[in-house]
Amino acid sequence: MITKEMIDLYIQKIPPAPKALQKTIHYLNIGELTKASSVAKEDLALSSYLKSIVNKPIYGFRNNVSDIPQIFGILGVSGAKQSVYNYLLTLLSPDKWSLFKLNSNSFHELQAQLSVKWKIILKHLNILDKDIESAITLLPASIIVCDALFGEKIEDVNLLRSVNNLDFNTILMRLCKFDLFDICEEISIKWEMPENISKIIQASSGKKESSEDSINILGKWMHLLLFYELSQPIFVKAELNDFIDFNIEYVSDIYEEFAQLMDIK
Amino acid sequence: MRAVIKNGIGIFSPQGFLDGNNSSILVTFEDIEATKKLNADIILVSLKKVIFFNRNGLDIFVKLFTKIRKDKHITVGFCDYDEKKFNAIKNFYANDLNFSLFQTKEIAELFSPTYSNDKRDVLIYTDDKSQNSAIAIELHDNGHNPILAQSKQDFLNKKDNFDYVISNSILGCMGNSVATRVTGNAIIYTISTFLDAEIGNKFNIAYHNNSLNIGFKLFIFDAYKVVSMNIHALNFFSKLASYSAEYNATICFAGLSSTKFPESFKETLEDSGIMFFNQMDDILNDEKQLKELTGVTSVNTKNKRHINKATVSELPNLIDATVATIEMMTNAKALKESVNIQEVTLKNHTDMVASSIGFYGDLDGMIILVFPIDIAKKTCELLIGEETDDTDMILDTLSELVNIVGGKMKTILSDENVNINITLPRTYQKISTLLENTKGRKGVQVDLAFDGKKFLFFLTR
């Protein structure tokens, strides 16, 4: 169905991060918000993406924000970096989704929801780290990769799942000894994202606990946040709810805290 | 979301958070209709991967239960929950709990008439005395050994000495349909309560006919729960036995006490060839008799239907379905080597296993797949996550694989407006049994190779 060669080919085809984005990220890394926004402004697709995403209701701005320096100013260095990474991810997303019932709008919505709520979680955990804040941006890559690999095999997968309730990640792991989160890690390496990001993403799979406690805690919060989002009607409708296995035991010790933070009653 | 069926139990497995907003999307009208068509004895919703739910979230599933019960008369409910979730469900539906709650899927299996498991020692303790009795009776009826704990302390003291302990479970309305299961090479139908003319509607005669066609020779009616039988049911079973005898098949009743029907009924049924046994074990544990009854050495008389044009015309589709499924499961490439019309012919059948599945509807027939054991093991890797040498597990996986092939056949043929249903698969650990069973029956034999390993596809009627 899916072979390791297909995965290797997919990874090979991932384009490097565009120069303008690399430059923007470079300036953000050294805290040069103004220079970063000037470079970002020149990339029309990035500008358009940033405008569309920060004006989503989840960001809570009363008035329409359209000026890129203003957007960078509102988001701050870490928020801007997170948004640029989110944009980078959209370059990987397909024009037409085949496995999941998503479109660019609903995918951007998922990115926005995850980003804003991840920020709330990090604030709650008293973590102030640009890289960790950006880590959430790589999580939806698992969805993109899953759609790309399984999109044409959906009938086969459905037949397989009619006798055995396997999630996509497990199917891939059993077939190729390589899972969706390993592919995310490859993407992060290709895009020269900080090492911490891929470690947190691996832990967030719920399958591979990290030996570092600090990474593991973040992995748990991210795993639970992902399933909280994937349980929202829009993403249930997109058939994203069971694309990977929810590991309830993994997150049980943080659930009460999470429920309070997200005001779940 | 679709239920996955195994051992007669269909399970929905929602994940994450369940509330009124998302659960109505999780279970659609089409899902309910598809669930009704499943050949399941129990339909359950597993709460194992649900971390939060509220009443609205569960209500959608409860409505699903009501619709399924109304149409199918089978057991429905929730499973795989902890004490907190159990108490929450009880609180939500305090006066309106008309579904079952099974602590785990394994506990639900104890109540399934389809699931063929050994007699288990089960300790029961719930707060509700009538529930304790109901659970004990149902378990006893299913051939287990239930023990009621006298107090909570008694329960805690004894619980480590039992195969299963049941505490946080509730039995709602249990099923009363004719359940079907395969054990070894016998098909077991479970019948209950009062048997009258309605048995003709509840019993799937098309399924029985196709099981005869596939080569099943022994059909056992598990009749422990039968209360009584009238003349209409007597006629039904007499005709069924006479018809089955034309295929050299035997029908047996297990556990039907002579006090439940007149002596003359028993004589009529015996005259039709039906055999009576006090207990299921009297048949299943007597290897010599079982071998005789399952017809390993007997020759099929009526069942010598040969392949016909209608079936052959679908051969490419049926091969595609098989090849695509095995390629999908093993990532191995198939190579077609030869096609012949003949009886099943194998030069060497060491280290081979086989499985057959029948189909009926617009088109009828049977496909037989003979696998090298290595291919069967490879499919195990995908379905259970590891390679295994456990023969039972390999044969079980083979059944799942053939079920997937059957599902794929259904899909491909329905695209051409040919609608079929599939039977339960039969597996063969010994190819000699398969050869005996198909002796004298011609069909299309396609020899294939998967990564250089011989694989046989045989289509017949």
XYZ file of C-alpha atoms in Angstrom:
726
model
C 0.000 0.000 0.000
C 2.602 2.519 1.120
C 6.290 1.774 1.029
C 9.343 3.363 2.595
C 10.429 4.342 -0.939
C 7.230 6.376 -1.318
C 7.959 8.141 1.957
C 11.535 8.876 0.908
C 10.273 10.289 -2.378
C 7.772 12.460 -0.523
C 10.462 13.828 1.767
C 12.740 14.490 -1.208
C 10.010 16.530 -2.873
C 9.529 18.865 0.093
C 10.792 22.234 -1.118
C 13.331 24.138 0.954
C 12.005 27.154 2.848
C 11.839 30.169 0.479
C 14.649 32.716 0.856
C 12.320 35.513 2.044
C 10.982 33.298 4.798
C 14.436 32.207 5.866
C 15.411 35.862 6.091
C 12.270 36.768 8.039
C 12.877 33.933 10.502
C 16.530 34.985 10.819
C 15.530 38.533 11.789
C 12.888 37.233 14.203
C 15.472 34.957 15.827
C 17.652 37.943 16.611
C 14.676 40.021 17.735
C 14.657 42.433 14.769
C 10.895 42.768 14.415
C 10.965 45.785 12.096
C 13.450 44.246 9.675
C 11.527 40.987 9.739
C 8.265 42.723 8.895
C 9.929 44.627 6.027
C 11.109 41.377 4.457
C 7.771 39.679 5.090
C 5.909 42.573 3.474
C 7.730 41.887 0.203
C 6.373 38.334 0.057
C 2.804 38.905 -1.112
C 1.610 35.384 -0.355
C 2.995 35.570 3.187
C 1.453 39.027 3.695
C -1.910 37.794 2.513
C -1.710 34.723 4.768
C -0.775 36.800 7.809
C -3.669 39.191 7.179
C -6.166 36.364 6.846
C -4.971 34.515 9.916
C -4.717 37.356 12.437
C -8.157 38.586 11.504
C -9.759 35.267 12.518
C -12.126 35.599 15.518
C -9.843 33.457 17.713
C -7.235 36.285 17.709
C -9.904 38.605 19.088
C -9.026 41.858 17.305
C -11.957 44.253 17.080
C -10.808 45.999 13.920
C -9.446 44.567 10.724
C -5.635 44.533 10.815
C -3.964 44.742 7.408
C -0.597 46.405 7.806
C 2.241 43.854 8.102
C 4.453 45.886 10.494
C 1.333 46.419 12.603
C 0.590 42.680 12.552
C 4.161 41.864 13.590
C 3.914 44.506 16.314
C 0.713 42.986 17.697
C 1.983 39.424 17.528
C 5.388 40.130 19.002
C 8.553 38.249 18.075
C 7.420 34.785 19.108
C 3.883 35.199 17.749
C 5.242 36.472 14.436
C 7.678 33.576 14.231
C 4.863 31.154 14.928
C 2.779 32.721 12.162
C 5.634 32.573 9.667
C 6.153 28.885 10.434
C 2.406 28.330 10.062
C 2.640 29.924 6.626
C 5.596 27.702 5.763
C 3.422 24.696 6.554
C 0.681 25.894 4.224
C 3.192 25.647 1.368
C 3.088 21.895 1.918
C -0.682 21.644 2.102
C -2.441 20.401 -1.031
C -4.619 22.598 -3.251
C -7.265 19.927 -2.990
C -7.437 17.663 0.018
C -8.307 14.091 -0.888
C -8.365 12.116 2.354
C -9.711 14.723 4.747
C -12.594 17.050 4.016
C -10.509 20.154 4.494
C -9.911 23.313 2.475
C -7.428 26.138 2.918
C -9.853 28.034 5.123
C -10.540 25.170 7.549
C -6.850 24.255 7.626
C -5.904 27.844 8.498
C -8.600 27.737 11.160
C -6.984 24.658 12.675
C -3.584 26.351 12.637
C -5.007 29.464 14.294
C -6.897 27.532 16.970
C -3.858 25.434 17.839
C -1.516 28.436 17.893
C -3.660 30.607 20.130
C -4.497 27.802 22.562
C -0.884 26.598 22.671
C 0.088 30.136 23.703
C -2.499 29.971 26.523
C -1.041 26.639 27.653
C 2.548 27.911 27.621
C 1.493 30.991 29.604
C -0.189 28.685 32.114
C 2.988 26.594 32.337
C 5.114 29.762 32.681
C 7.143 28.907 29.608
C 8.559 31.785 27.600
C 10.465 30.290 24.711
C 10.142 31.253 21.036
C 11.075 27.802 19.796
C 8.618 26.020 22.044
C 5.895 28.441 21.026
C 6.656 27.652 17.392
C 6.580 23.910 17.992
C 2.794 23.772 17.576
C 3.128 24.924 13.966
C 4.697 21.620 12.925
C 1.854 19.519 14.360
C -0.544 19.990 11.397
C 2.250 18.699 9.132
C 1.219 15.220 10.275
C -2.228 15.849 8.755
C -0.777 17.111 5.482
C 1.566 14.143 5.205
C -1.241 11.722 6.024
C -3.439 13.179 3.292
C -0.589 13.061 0.784
C 0.331 9.444 1.500
C -3.092 7.898 2.028
C -5.198 10.113 -0.266
C -5.199 7.647 -3.127
C -5.495 4.604 -0.882
C -8.617 5.583 0.968
C -10.711 2.654 -0.275
C -8.031 0.187 0.799
C -7.683 1.882 4.157
C -11.438 1.839 4.691
C -11.568 -1.882 3.938
C -8.696 -2.523 6.310
C -10.348 -0.419 8.988
C -13.632 -2.283 8.514
C -12.047 -5.353 10.134
C -9.452 -3.688 12.353
C -9.734 -0.231 13.835
C -6.209 0.914 12.978
C -5.306 4.589 12.787
C -3.252 5.936 9.860
C -0.143 6.367 11.974
C -0.179 2.730 13.096
C -0.806 1.478 9.542
C 2.170 3.484 8.302
C 4.387 2.354 11.154
C 3.544 -1.314 10.585
C 4.051 -1.074 6.843
C 7.187 1.061 6.762
C 8.571 1.192 10.333
C 8.353 4.962 9.945
C 5.414 7.060 11.098
C 3.792 10.409 10.385
C 5.721 12.085 13.191
C 9.033 10.798 11.868
C 8.148 12.476 8.585
C 7.336 15.692 10.481
C 10.782 15.480 12.025
C 12.332 15.137 8.557
C 10.417 18.230 7.488
C 11.702 20.190 10.473
C 15.267 19.159 9.658
C 14.837 20.187 6.030
C 13.475 23.556 7.111
C 16.183 23.968 9.718
C 13.667 24.346 12.520
C 15.095 24.226 16.064
C 15.718 20.673 17.335
C 13.366 21.115 20.291
C 10.409 21.451 17.925
C 10.769 17.989 16.446
C 11.342 16.463 19.892
C 8.083 17.950 21.191
C 6.220 16.848 18.061
C 7.477 13.275 18.479
C 6.306 13.275 22.119
C 2.938 14.730 21.083
C 2.252 11.619 18.985
C 1.304 9.879 22.242
C 3.321 6.870 21.121
C 6.887 7.917 21.828
C 7.486 9.318 25.283
C 10.596 11.461 25.518
C 13.312 10.693 28.027
C 13.411 14.414 28.866
C 10.677 15.270 31.365
C 10.308 18.837 30.153
C 9.723 17.663 26.563
C 7.359 14.954 27.732
C 5.127 17.387 29.612
C 4.879 19.587 26.542
C 4.169 16.508 24.395
C 1.251 15.578 26.688
C -0.280 19.044 26.565
C 0.102 19.128 22.805
C -1.432 15.642 22.394
C -4.454 16.645 24.471
C -4.769 20.009 22.724
C -4.723 18.261 19.344
C -7.603 15.980 20.339
C -9.509 18.843 21.907
C -9.320 20.624 18.561
C -9.987 17.517 16.492
C -13.174 16.998 18.521
C -14.556 20.341 17.324
C -17.449 19.840 14.868
C -15.602 21.396 11.928
C -12.741 18.920 12.252
C -14.934 15.930 13.078
C -16.757 16.774 9.847
C -13.374 16.854 8.099
C -12.864 13.270 9.370
C -9.741 14.246 11.275
C -10.895 12.932 14.646
C -9.377 9.494 14.377
C -6.458 9.958 12.009
C -4.106 9.074 14.873
C -4.770 7.236 18.127
C -5.701 9.273 21.179
C -3.648 7.982 24.104
C -5.888 8.753 27.044
C -3.509 7.251 29.636
C -0.690 9.471 28.442
C -2.623 12.653 29.224
C -4.723 11.545 32.198
C -2.527 13.338 34.781
C -2.917 16.725 33.108
C -6.560 16.442 32.044
C -8.157 18.268 35.008
C -5.729 21.166 34.604
C -6.393 21.255 30.870
C -10.180 21.180 31.380
C -9.986 24.136 33.754
C -7.733 26.086 31.434
C -10.002 25.519 28.432
C -13.114 26.011 30.538
C -14.545 22.586 29.688
C -17.701 21.820 31.674
C -18.022 6.705 11.836
C -18.489 2.993 11.223
C -18.527 0.144 13.705
C -15.790 -2.462 13.382
C -17.136 -5.966 13.810
C -15.225 -8.844 15.329
C -16.496 -12.031 16.942
C -20.068 -10.817 16.474
C -19.520 -7.568 18.369
C -19.662 -4.296 16.448
C -17.768 -1.496 18.167
C -17.800 2.252 17.552
C -14.648 3.905 18.887
C -15.038 7.671 19.184
C -12.038 9.657 20.431
C -11.427 12.772 22.489
C -14.353 14.896 23.617
C -18.021 13.977 23.076
C -20.702 16.616 23.270
C -23.946 17.421 21.515
C -22.133 19.440 18.846
C -19.783 16.781 17.583
C -21.438 13.435 18.281
C -24.264 14.143 15.826
C -21.544 14.493 13.180
C -19.720 11.366 14.341
C -22.791 9.195 13.828
C -24.756 10.031 10.708
C -27.971 8.556 9.318
C -25.870 6.496 6.876
C -23.819 5.128 9.769
C -26.996 3.998 11.529
C -28.272 2.297 8.374
C -24.886 0.617 7.812
C -24.866 -0.587 11.419
C -28.310 -2.139 11.017
C -26.975 -4.189 8.120
C -24.099 -5.601 10.140
C -24.331 -9.213 11.106
C -23.690 -8.397 14.770
C -25.127 -9.762 18.002
C -23.997 -6.824 20.102
C -23.380 -3.208 19.121
C -21.268 -1.200 21.541
C -19.732 2.235 21.809
C -16.301 2.069 23.385
C -15.481 4.972 25.693
C -11.844 3.912 26.012
C -10.511 6.870 24.065
C -13.108 9.390 25.210
C -11.727 11.696 27.871
C -14.818 13.873 28.273
C -18.506 13.379 27.548
C -21.751 14.978 28.584
C -25.361 13.813 28.356
C -25.888 15.459 24.963
C -22.819 13.711 23.624
C -24.100 10.299 24.665
C -27.701 10.957 23.619
C -26.822 10.561 19.933
C -25.468 7.090 20.609
C -28.449 6.189 22.785
C -30.741 7.136 19.881
C -28.607 4.891 17.667
C -29.086 2.079 20.201
C -32.864 2.539 20.190
C -33.062 2.387 16.390
C -30.851 -0.684 16.171
C -32.696 -2.532 18.918
C -36.033 -1.762 17.339
C -34.954 -3.257 14.019
C -32.509 -5.967 14.996
C -33.415 -6.986 18.571
C -29.768 -7.206 19.541
C -27.851 -6.117 22.627
C -26.612 -2.516 22.562
C -24.652 -0.356 24.989
C -21.400 1.247 26.087
C -18.151 -0.447 27.073
C -14.559 0.305 28.114
C -15.114 2.874 30.856
C -13.740 3.512 34.328
C -15.774 3.942 37.518
C -16.099 7.695 37.069
C -17.553 7.319 33.580
C -19.801 4.455 34.758
C -21.281 6.609 37.525
C -21.726 9.533 35.146
C -23.715 7.380 32.685
C -25.836 5.964 35.511
C -26.586 9.499 36.708
C -27.468 10.734 33.226
C -29.877 7.876 32.533
C -30.981 6.958 36.055
C -34.577 6.095 35.160
C -34.128 5.561 31.497
C -31.281 3.092 31.167
C -32.526 0.698 28.517
C -29.113 -0.226 27.132
C -26.282 -2.309 28.587
C -23.038 -1.234 30.194
C -20.049 -3.566 29.962
C -16.927 -2.541 31.828
C -14.719 -3.875 29.028
C -15.095 -5.366 25.572
C -13.842 -8.672 26.980
C -16.686 -8.713 29.521
C -19.178 -7.981 26.729
C -17.790 -10.985 24.843
C -18.858 -13.234 27.717
C -22.450 -12.330 26.853
C -22.108 -12.732 23.096
C -23.754 -15.837 21.655
C -21.408 -15.582 18.669
C -18.125 -15.433 20.475
C -16.713 -18.871 20.904
C -14.788 -18.852 24.132
C -14.107 -21.367 26.822
C -16.117 -21.661 29.973
C -14.958 -18.899 32.313
C -15.150 -18.458 36.069
C -16.728 -15.077 36.671
C -17.174 -13.247 39.979
C -20.087 -10.807 40.113
C -20.821 -8.009 42.502
C -22.962 -4.946 41.804
C -25.080 -2.750 44.102
C -28.245 -4.011 42.458
C -29.358 -7.503 43.473
C -31.639 -7.986 40.487
C -28.724 -7.049 38.205
C -26.511 -9.588 39.975
C -29.068 -12.302 39.246
C -29.660 -11.190 35.660
C -25.924 -11.176 34.942
C -25.470 -14.588 36.561
C -28.355 -16.129 34.602
C -27.155 -14.722 31.297
C -23.583 -15.898 31.914
C -24.785 -19.332 32.918
C -26.898 -19.501 29.764
C -23.778 -18.693 27.758
C -21.942 -21.621 29.321
C -19.869 -19.785 31.944
C -19.541 -20.347 35.656
C -20.829 -17.250 37.479
C -20.351 -16.806 41.238
C -22.138 -14.064 43.169
C -20.101 -12.293 45.844
C -22.072 -11.852 49.048
C -20.660 -8.466 49.936
C -18.196 -5.906 48.676
C -15.580 -7.330 51.043
C -16.309 -10.849 49.814
C -15.863 -9.555 46.258
C -12.527 -7.913 47.088
C -11.282 -11.037 48.866
C -12.129 -13.379 46.012
C -11.570 -11.332 42.877
C -7.996 -12.457 42.174
C -9.113 -16.090 41.864
C -11.416 -15.584 38.877
C -10.919 -15.291 35.120
C -13.192 -12.248 35.051
C -14.750 -9.986 37.645
C -17.869 -7.984 36.903
C -18.718 -5.039 39.096
C -19.522 -1.915 37.123
C -21.746 -3.468 34.483
C -25.469 -3.360 33.820
C -27.494 -5.597 31.557
C -30.164 -3.795 29.584
C -32.349 -5.672 27.121
C -30.404 -8.585 25.699
C -30.636 -9.814 22.127
C -32.998 -12.462 20.826
C -32.032 -12.858 17.194
C -30.567 -16.016 15.657
C -26.861 -15.436 16.133
C -24.280 -17.230 14.046
C -20.722 -18.199 14.793
C -18.130 -20.520 13.340
C -16.148 -22.805 15.573
C -13.660 -25.066 13.897
C -15.576 -26.251 10.891
C -19.016 -26.167 12.460
C -21.519 -23.348 12.287
C -23.377 -22.649 15.498
C -26.727 -20.873 15.477
C -28.031 -19.598 18.793
C -31.789 -19.757 19.273
C -33.781 -18.716 22.317
C -37.175 -18.229 23.939
C -40.321 -19.574 22.217
C -39.809 -21.043 18.749
C -42.738 -20.511 16.416
C -43.386 -19.527 12.782
C -41.252 -16.424 13.371
C -38.122 -18.604 13.218
C -38.527 -18.609 9.415
C -38.081 -14.823 9.413
C -35.314 -14.682 11.965
C -33.228 -17.397 10.366
C -31.057 -16.321 7.421
C -31.754 -19.135 4.984
C -29.619 -17.594 2.203
C -26.680 -17.573 4.563
C -27.292 -21.204 5.506
C -27.505 -22.244 1.846
C -24.226 -20.572 1.067
C -22.562 -22.133 4.071
C -23.659 -25.492 2.639
C -22.204 -24.465 -0.690
C -18.883 -23.532 0.870
C -18.699 -26.992 2.339
C -19.747 -26.663 5.960
C -21.164 -30.019 7.035
C -22.140 -29.494 10.651
C -24.713 -27.005 11.911
C -25.423 -26.881 15.618
C -28.381 -25.094 17.142
C -27.373 -23.856 20.578
C -30.791 -24.271 22.188
C -30.091 -23.869 25.915
C -32.269 -20.780 26.084
C -35.218 -22.241 24.199
C -38.358 -22.257 26.324
C -40.654 -24.161 24.011
C -41.362 -25.021 20.382
C -44.581 -25.263 18.359
C -45.556 -27.204 15.232
C -44.502 -24.389 12.853
C -40.968 -24.383 14.229
C -40.971 -28.196 14.077
C -41.835 -28.076 10.358
C -39.164 -25.475 9.751
C -36.401 -27.554 11.368
C -37.567 -30.762 9.659
C -37.408 -29.140 6.240
C -34.054 -27.539 7.029
C -32.611 -30.889 8.077
C -33.911 -32.687 4.967
C -32.556 -29.980 2.695
C -29.174 -29.948 4.451
C -28.953 -33.737 4.217
C -28.798 -33.356 0.434
C -25.410 -31.733 1.021
C -24.347 -34.456 3.468
C -24.692 -31.884 6.210
C -25.920 -32.690 9.709
C -28.039 -30.580 12.004
C -27.741 -30.965 15.759
C -29.496 -29.484 18.739
C -27.474 -28.884 21.892
C -29.077 -28.227 25.264
C -32.691 -28.640 24.197
C -34.315 -30.324 27.139
C -36.993 -32.928 26.358
C -39.293 -31.189 28.837
C -39.553 -28.230 26.508
C -41.418 -29.991 23.702
C -43.506 -33.162 23.160
C -41.749 -36.511 22.664
C -43.446 -36.844 19.254
C -41.654 -33.666 18.127
C -38.307 -35.183 19.009
C -39.145 -38.329 17.042
C -40.128 -36.274 13.982
C -36.931 -34.267 14.181
C -34.820 -37.394 14.613
C -36.546 -38.922 11.599
C -35.441 -35.861 9.623
C -31.863 -36.600 10.627
C -31.480 -34.103 13.453
C -29.243 -35.249 16.300
C -29.743 -34.251 19.933
C -27.001 -33.614 22.489
C -27.378 -32.609 26.099
C -24.456 -30.218 25.961
C -22.423 -28.404 23.329
C -19.250 -29.999 24.721
C -20.664 -33.451 23.918
C -20.274 -32.540 20.251
C -17.308 -30.202 20.209
C -15.070 -32.145 22.598
C -15.604 -35.538 20.976
C -12.930 -35.327 18.294
C -13.785 -38.593 16.563
C -17.451 -37.745 16.279
C -16.692 -34.166 15.296
C -14.442 -35.357 12.493
C -17.209 -37.620 11.260
C -19.860 -34.935 11.468
C -17.807 -32.193 9.858
C -17.440 -34.520 6.931
C -13.703 -34.526 6.563
C -13.862 -37.917 4.954
C -17.288 -37.815 3.392
C -17.868 -36.956 -0.235
C -20.130 -34.143 -1.239
C -23.141 -35.348 -3.151
C -25.388 -32.483 -4.159
C -22.761 -29.813 -3.890
C -21.054 -30.334 -7.236
C -22.040 -27.144 -8.909
C -19.547 -26.041 -11.498
C -18.445 -22.622 -12.526
C -20.801 -20.850 -14.935
C -20.492 -18.037 -17.454
C -21.923 -15.335 -15.202
C -19.392 -16.066 -12.488
C -16.470 -16.404 -14.906
C -17.317 -13.043 -16.469
C -16.533 -11.428 -13.111
C -13.263 -13.323 -12.731
C -11.026 -10.296 -13.518
C -12.828 -8.250 -10.844
C -12.578 -11.014 -8.286
C -8.869 -11.523 -8.969
C -8.287 -7.760 -8.833
C -10.000 -7.618 -5.459
C -7.835 -10.440 -4.135
C -4.548 -9.248 -5.578
C -5.117 -5.622 -4.550
C -5.951 -6.669 -0.994
C -2.941 -8.901 -0.570
C -0.640 -6.344 -2.174
C -2.071 -3.740 0.182
C -1.558 -5.907 3.244
C 1.909 -7.154 2.403
C 3.408 -4.533 0.096
C 4.360 -7.508 -2.115
C 3.846 -7.468 -5.895
C 1.707 -10.141 -7.552
C 2.541 -11.969 -10.738
C -0.069 -14.043 -12.590
C 1.455 -17.340 -13.727
C -1.350 -19.453 -15.190
C -5.115 -19.789 -15.502
C -6.863 -23.142 -15.912
C -10.302 -24.648 -15.539
C -9.866 -27.652 -13.305
C -10.303 -28.985 -9.787
C -8.089 -27.467 -7.103
C -4.638 -28.775 -7.966
C -1.595 -28.299 -5.803
C 1.762 -29.952 -6.415
C 3.096 -29.199 -2.987
C 1.062 -28.032 -0.076
C 3.413 -28.080 2.847
C 3.559 -24.800 4.765
C 0.327 -23.666 3.160
C -2.951 -22.580 4.723
C -6.244 -21.831 3.008
C -9.414 -19.904 3.426
C -12.681 -19.764 1.517
C -15.481 -17.273 1.397
C -18.819 -17.545 -0.368
C -20.846 -14.824 -2.021
C -24.490 -14.716 -2.951
C -27.019 -12.287 -4.339
C -26.988 -11.209 -8.003
C -24.111 -13.619 -8.428
C -23.188 -16.643 -6.387
C -20.025 -18.597 -5.935
C -17.067 -19.183 -3.726
C -13.438 -18.197 -3.810
C -10.722 -20.262 -2.218
C -7.340 -18.766 -1.448
C -4.356 -20.969 -0.683
C -1.546 -19.027 0.942
C 2.033 -19.773 1.772
C 2.208 -19.455 5.539
C 4.740 -16.624 5.095
C 2.158 -14.426 3.356
C -0.343 -15.145 6.120
C 2.294 -14.179 8.677
C 3.062 -10.980 6.801
C -0.580 -9.925 6.953
C -0.481 -10.589 10.695
C 2.228 -7.979 10.951
C -0.123 -5.311 9.673
C -3.240 -6.443 11.517
C -1.745 -7.288 14.897
C 1.515 -5.420 14.728
C 3.896 -8.340 15.056
C 4.972 -11.548 13.380
C 3.619 -14.660 15.051
C 3.871 -18.441 14.858
C 0.622 -18.939 16.756
C -1.468 -21.010 14.306
C -4.796 -19.911 15.776
C -3.812 -16.297 15.423
C -2.620 -16.840 11.847
C -5.910 -18.529 10.917
C -7.855 -15.777 12.663
C -5.919 -13.165 10.702
C -6.498 -15.123 7.537
C -10.243 -14.851 8.185
C -9.891 -11.088 8.534
C -7.870 -10.934 5.341
C -10.473 -12.948 3.425
C -13.171 -10.725 4.883
C -11.336 -7.728 3.458
C -11.116 -9.501 0.086
C -14.879 -10.145 0.305
C -15.483 -6.477 1.149
C -13.372 -5.378 -1.796
C -15.260 -7.776 -4.097
C -18.529 -6.269 -2.909
C -17.302 -2.751 -3.643
C -15.930 -3.560 -7.099
C -19.041 -5.481 -8.155
C -21.448 -2.889 -6.789
C -19.772 -0.332 -9.085
C -21.130 -2.537 -11.894
C -24.548 -2.785 -10.253
C -23.912 -6.376 -9.203
C -24.937 -6.682 -5.574
C -23.612 -9.526 -3.476
C -23.413 -10.514 0.162
C -20.579 -12.497 1.632
C -20.596 -15.426 4.057
C -18.375 -15.966 7.062
C -14.978 -17.186 5.913
C -13.845 -20.741 6.529
C -10.184 -21.451 7.154
C -8.214 -24.643 6.541
C -5.105 -25.426 8.531
C -4.672 -28.592 6.484
C -4.855 -28.359 2.706
C -5.819 -32.046 2.535
C -9.163 -31.100 4.128
C -9.703 -28.461 1.491
C -8.852 -30.888 -1.323
C -11.263 -33.456 0.100
C -13.977 -30.848 0.347
C -13.581 -29.598 -3.208
C -13.114 -33.013 -4.807
C -15.040 -33.256 -8.055
C -15.768 -29.565 -8.201
C -14.366 -27.697 -11.182
C -13.553 -24.027 -11.192
C -11.044 -21.490 -12.423
C -7.647 -21.894 -10.828
C -5.309 -18.930 -11.072
C -1.745 -19.514 -9.960
C -0.116 -16.353 -8.711
C 3.197 -15.503 -7.160
C 3.734 -12.872 -4.481
C 7.404 -11.978 -4.236
C 8.206 -15.375 -5.716
C 5.950 -17.298 -3.339
C 3.197 -19.437 -4.875
C -0.356 -18.386 -4.145
C -3.509 -20.012 -5.452
C -6.820 -18.391 -6.282
C -9.731 -20.707 -7.078
C -13.189 -19.591 -8.153
C -16.089 -22.011 -8.191
C -19.779 -22.271 -7.364
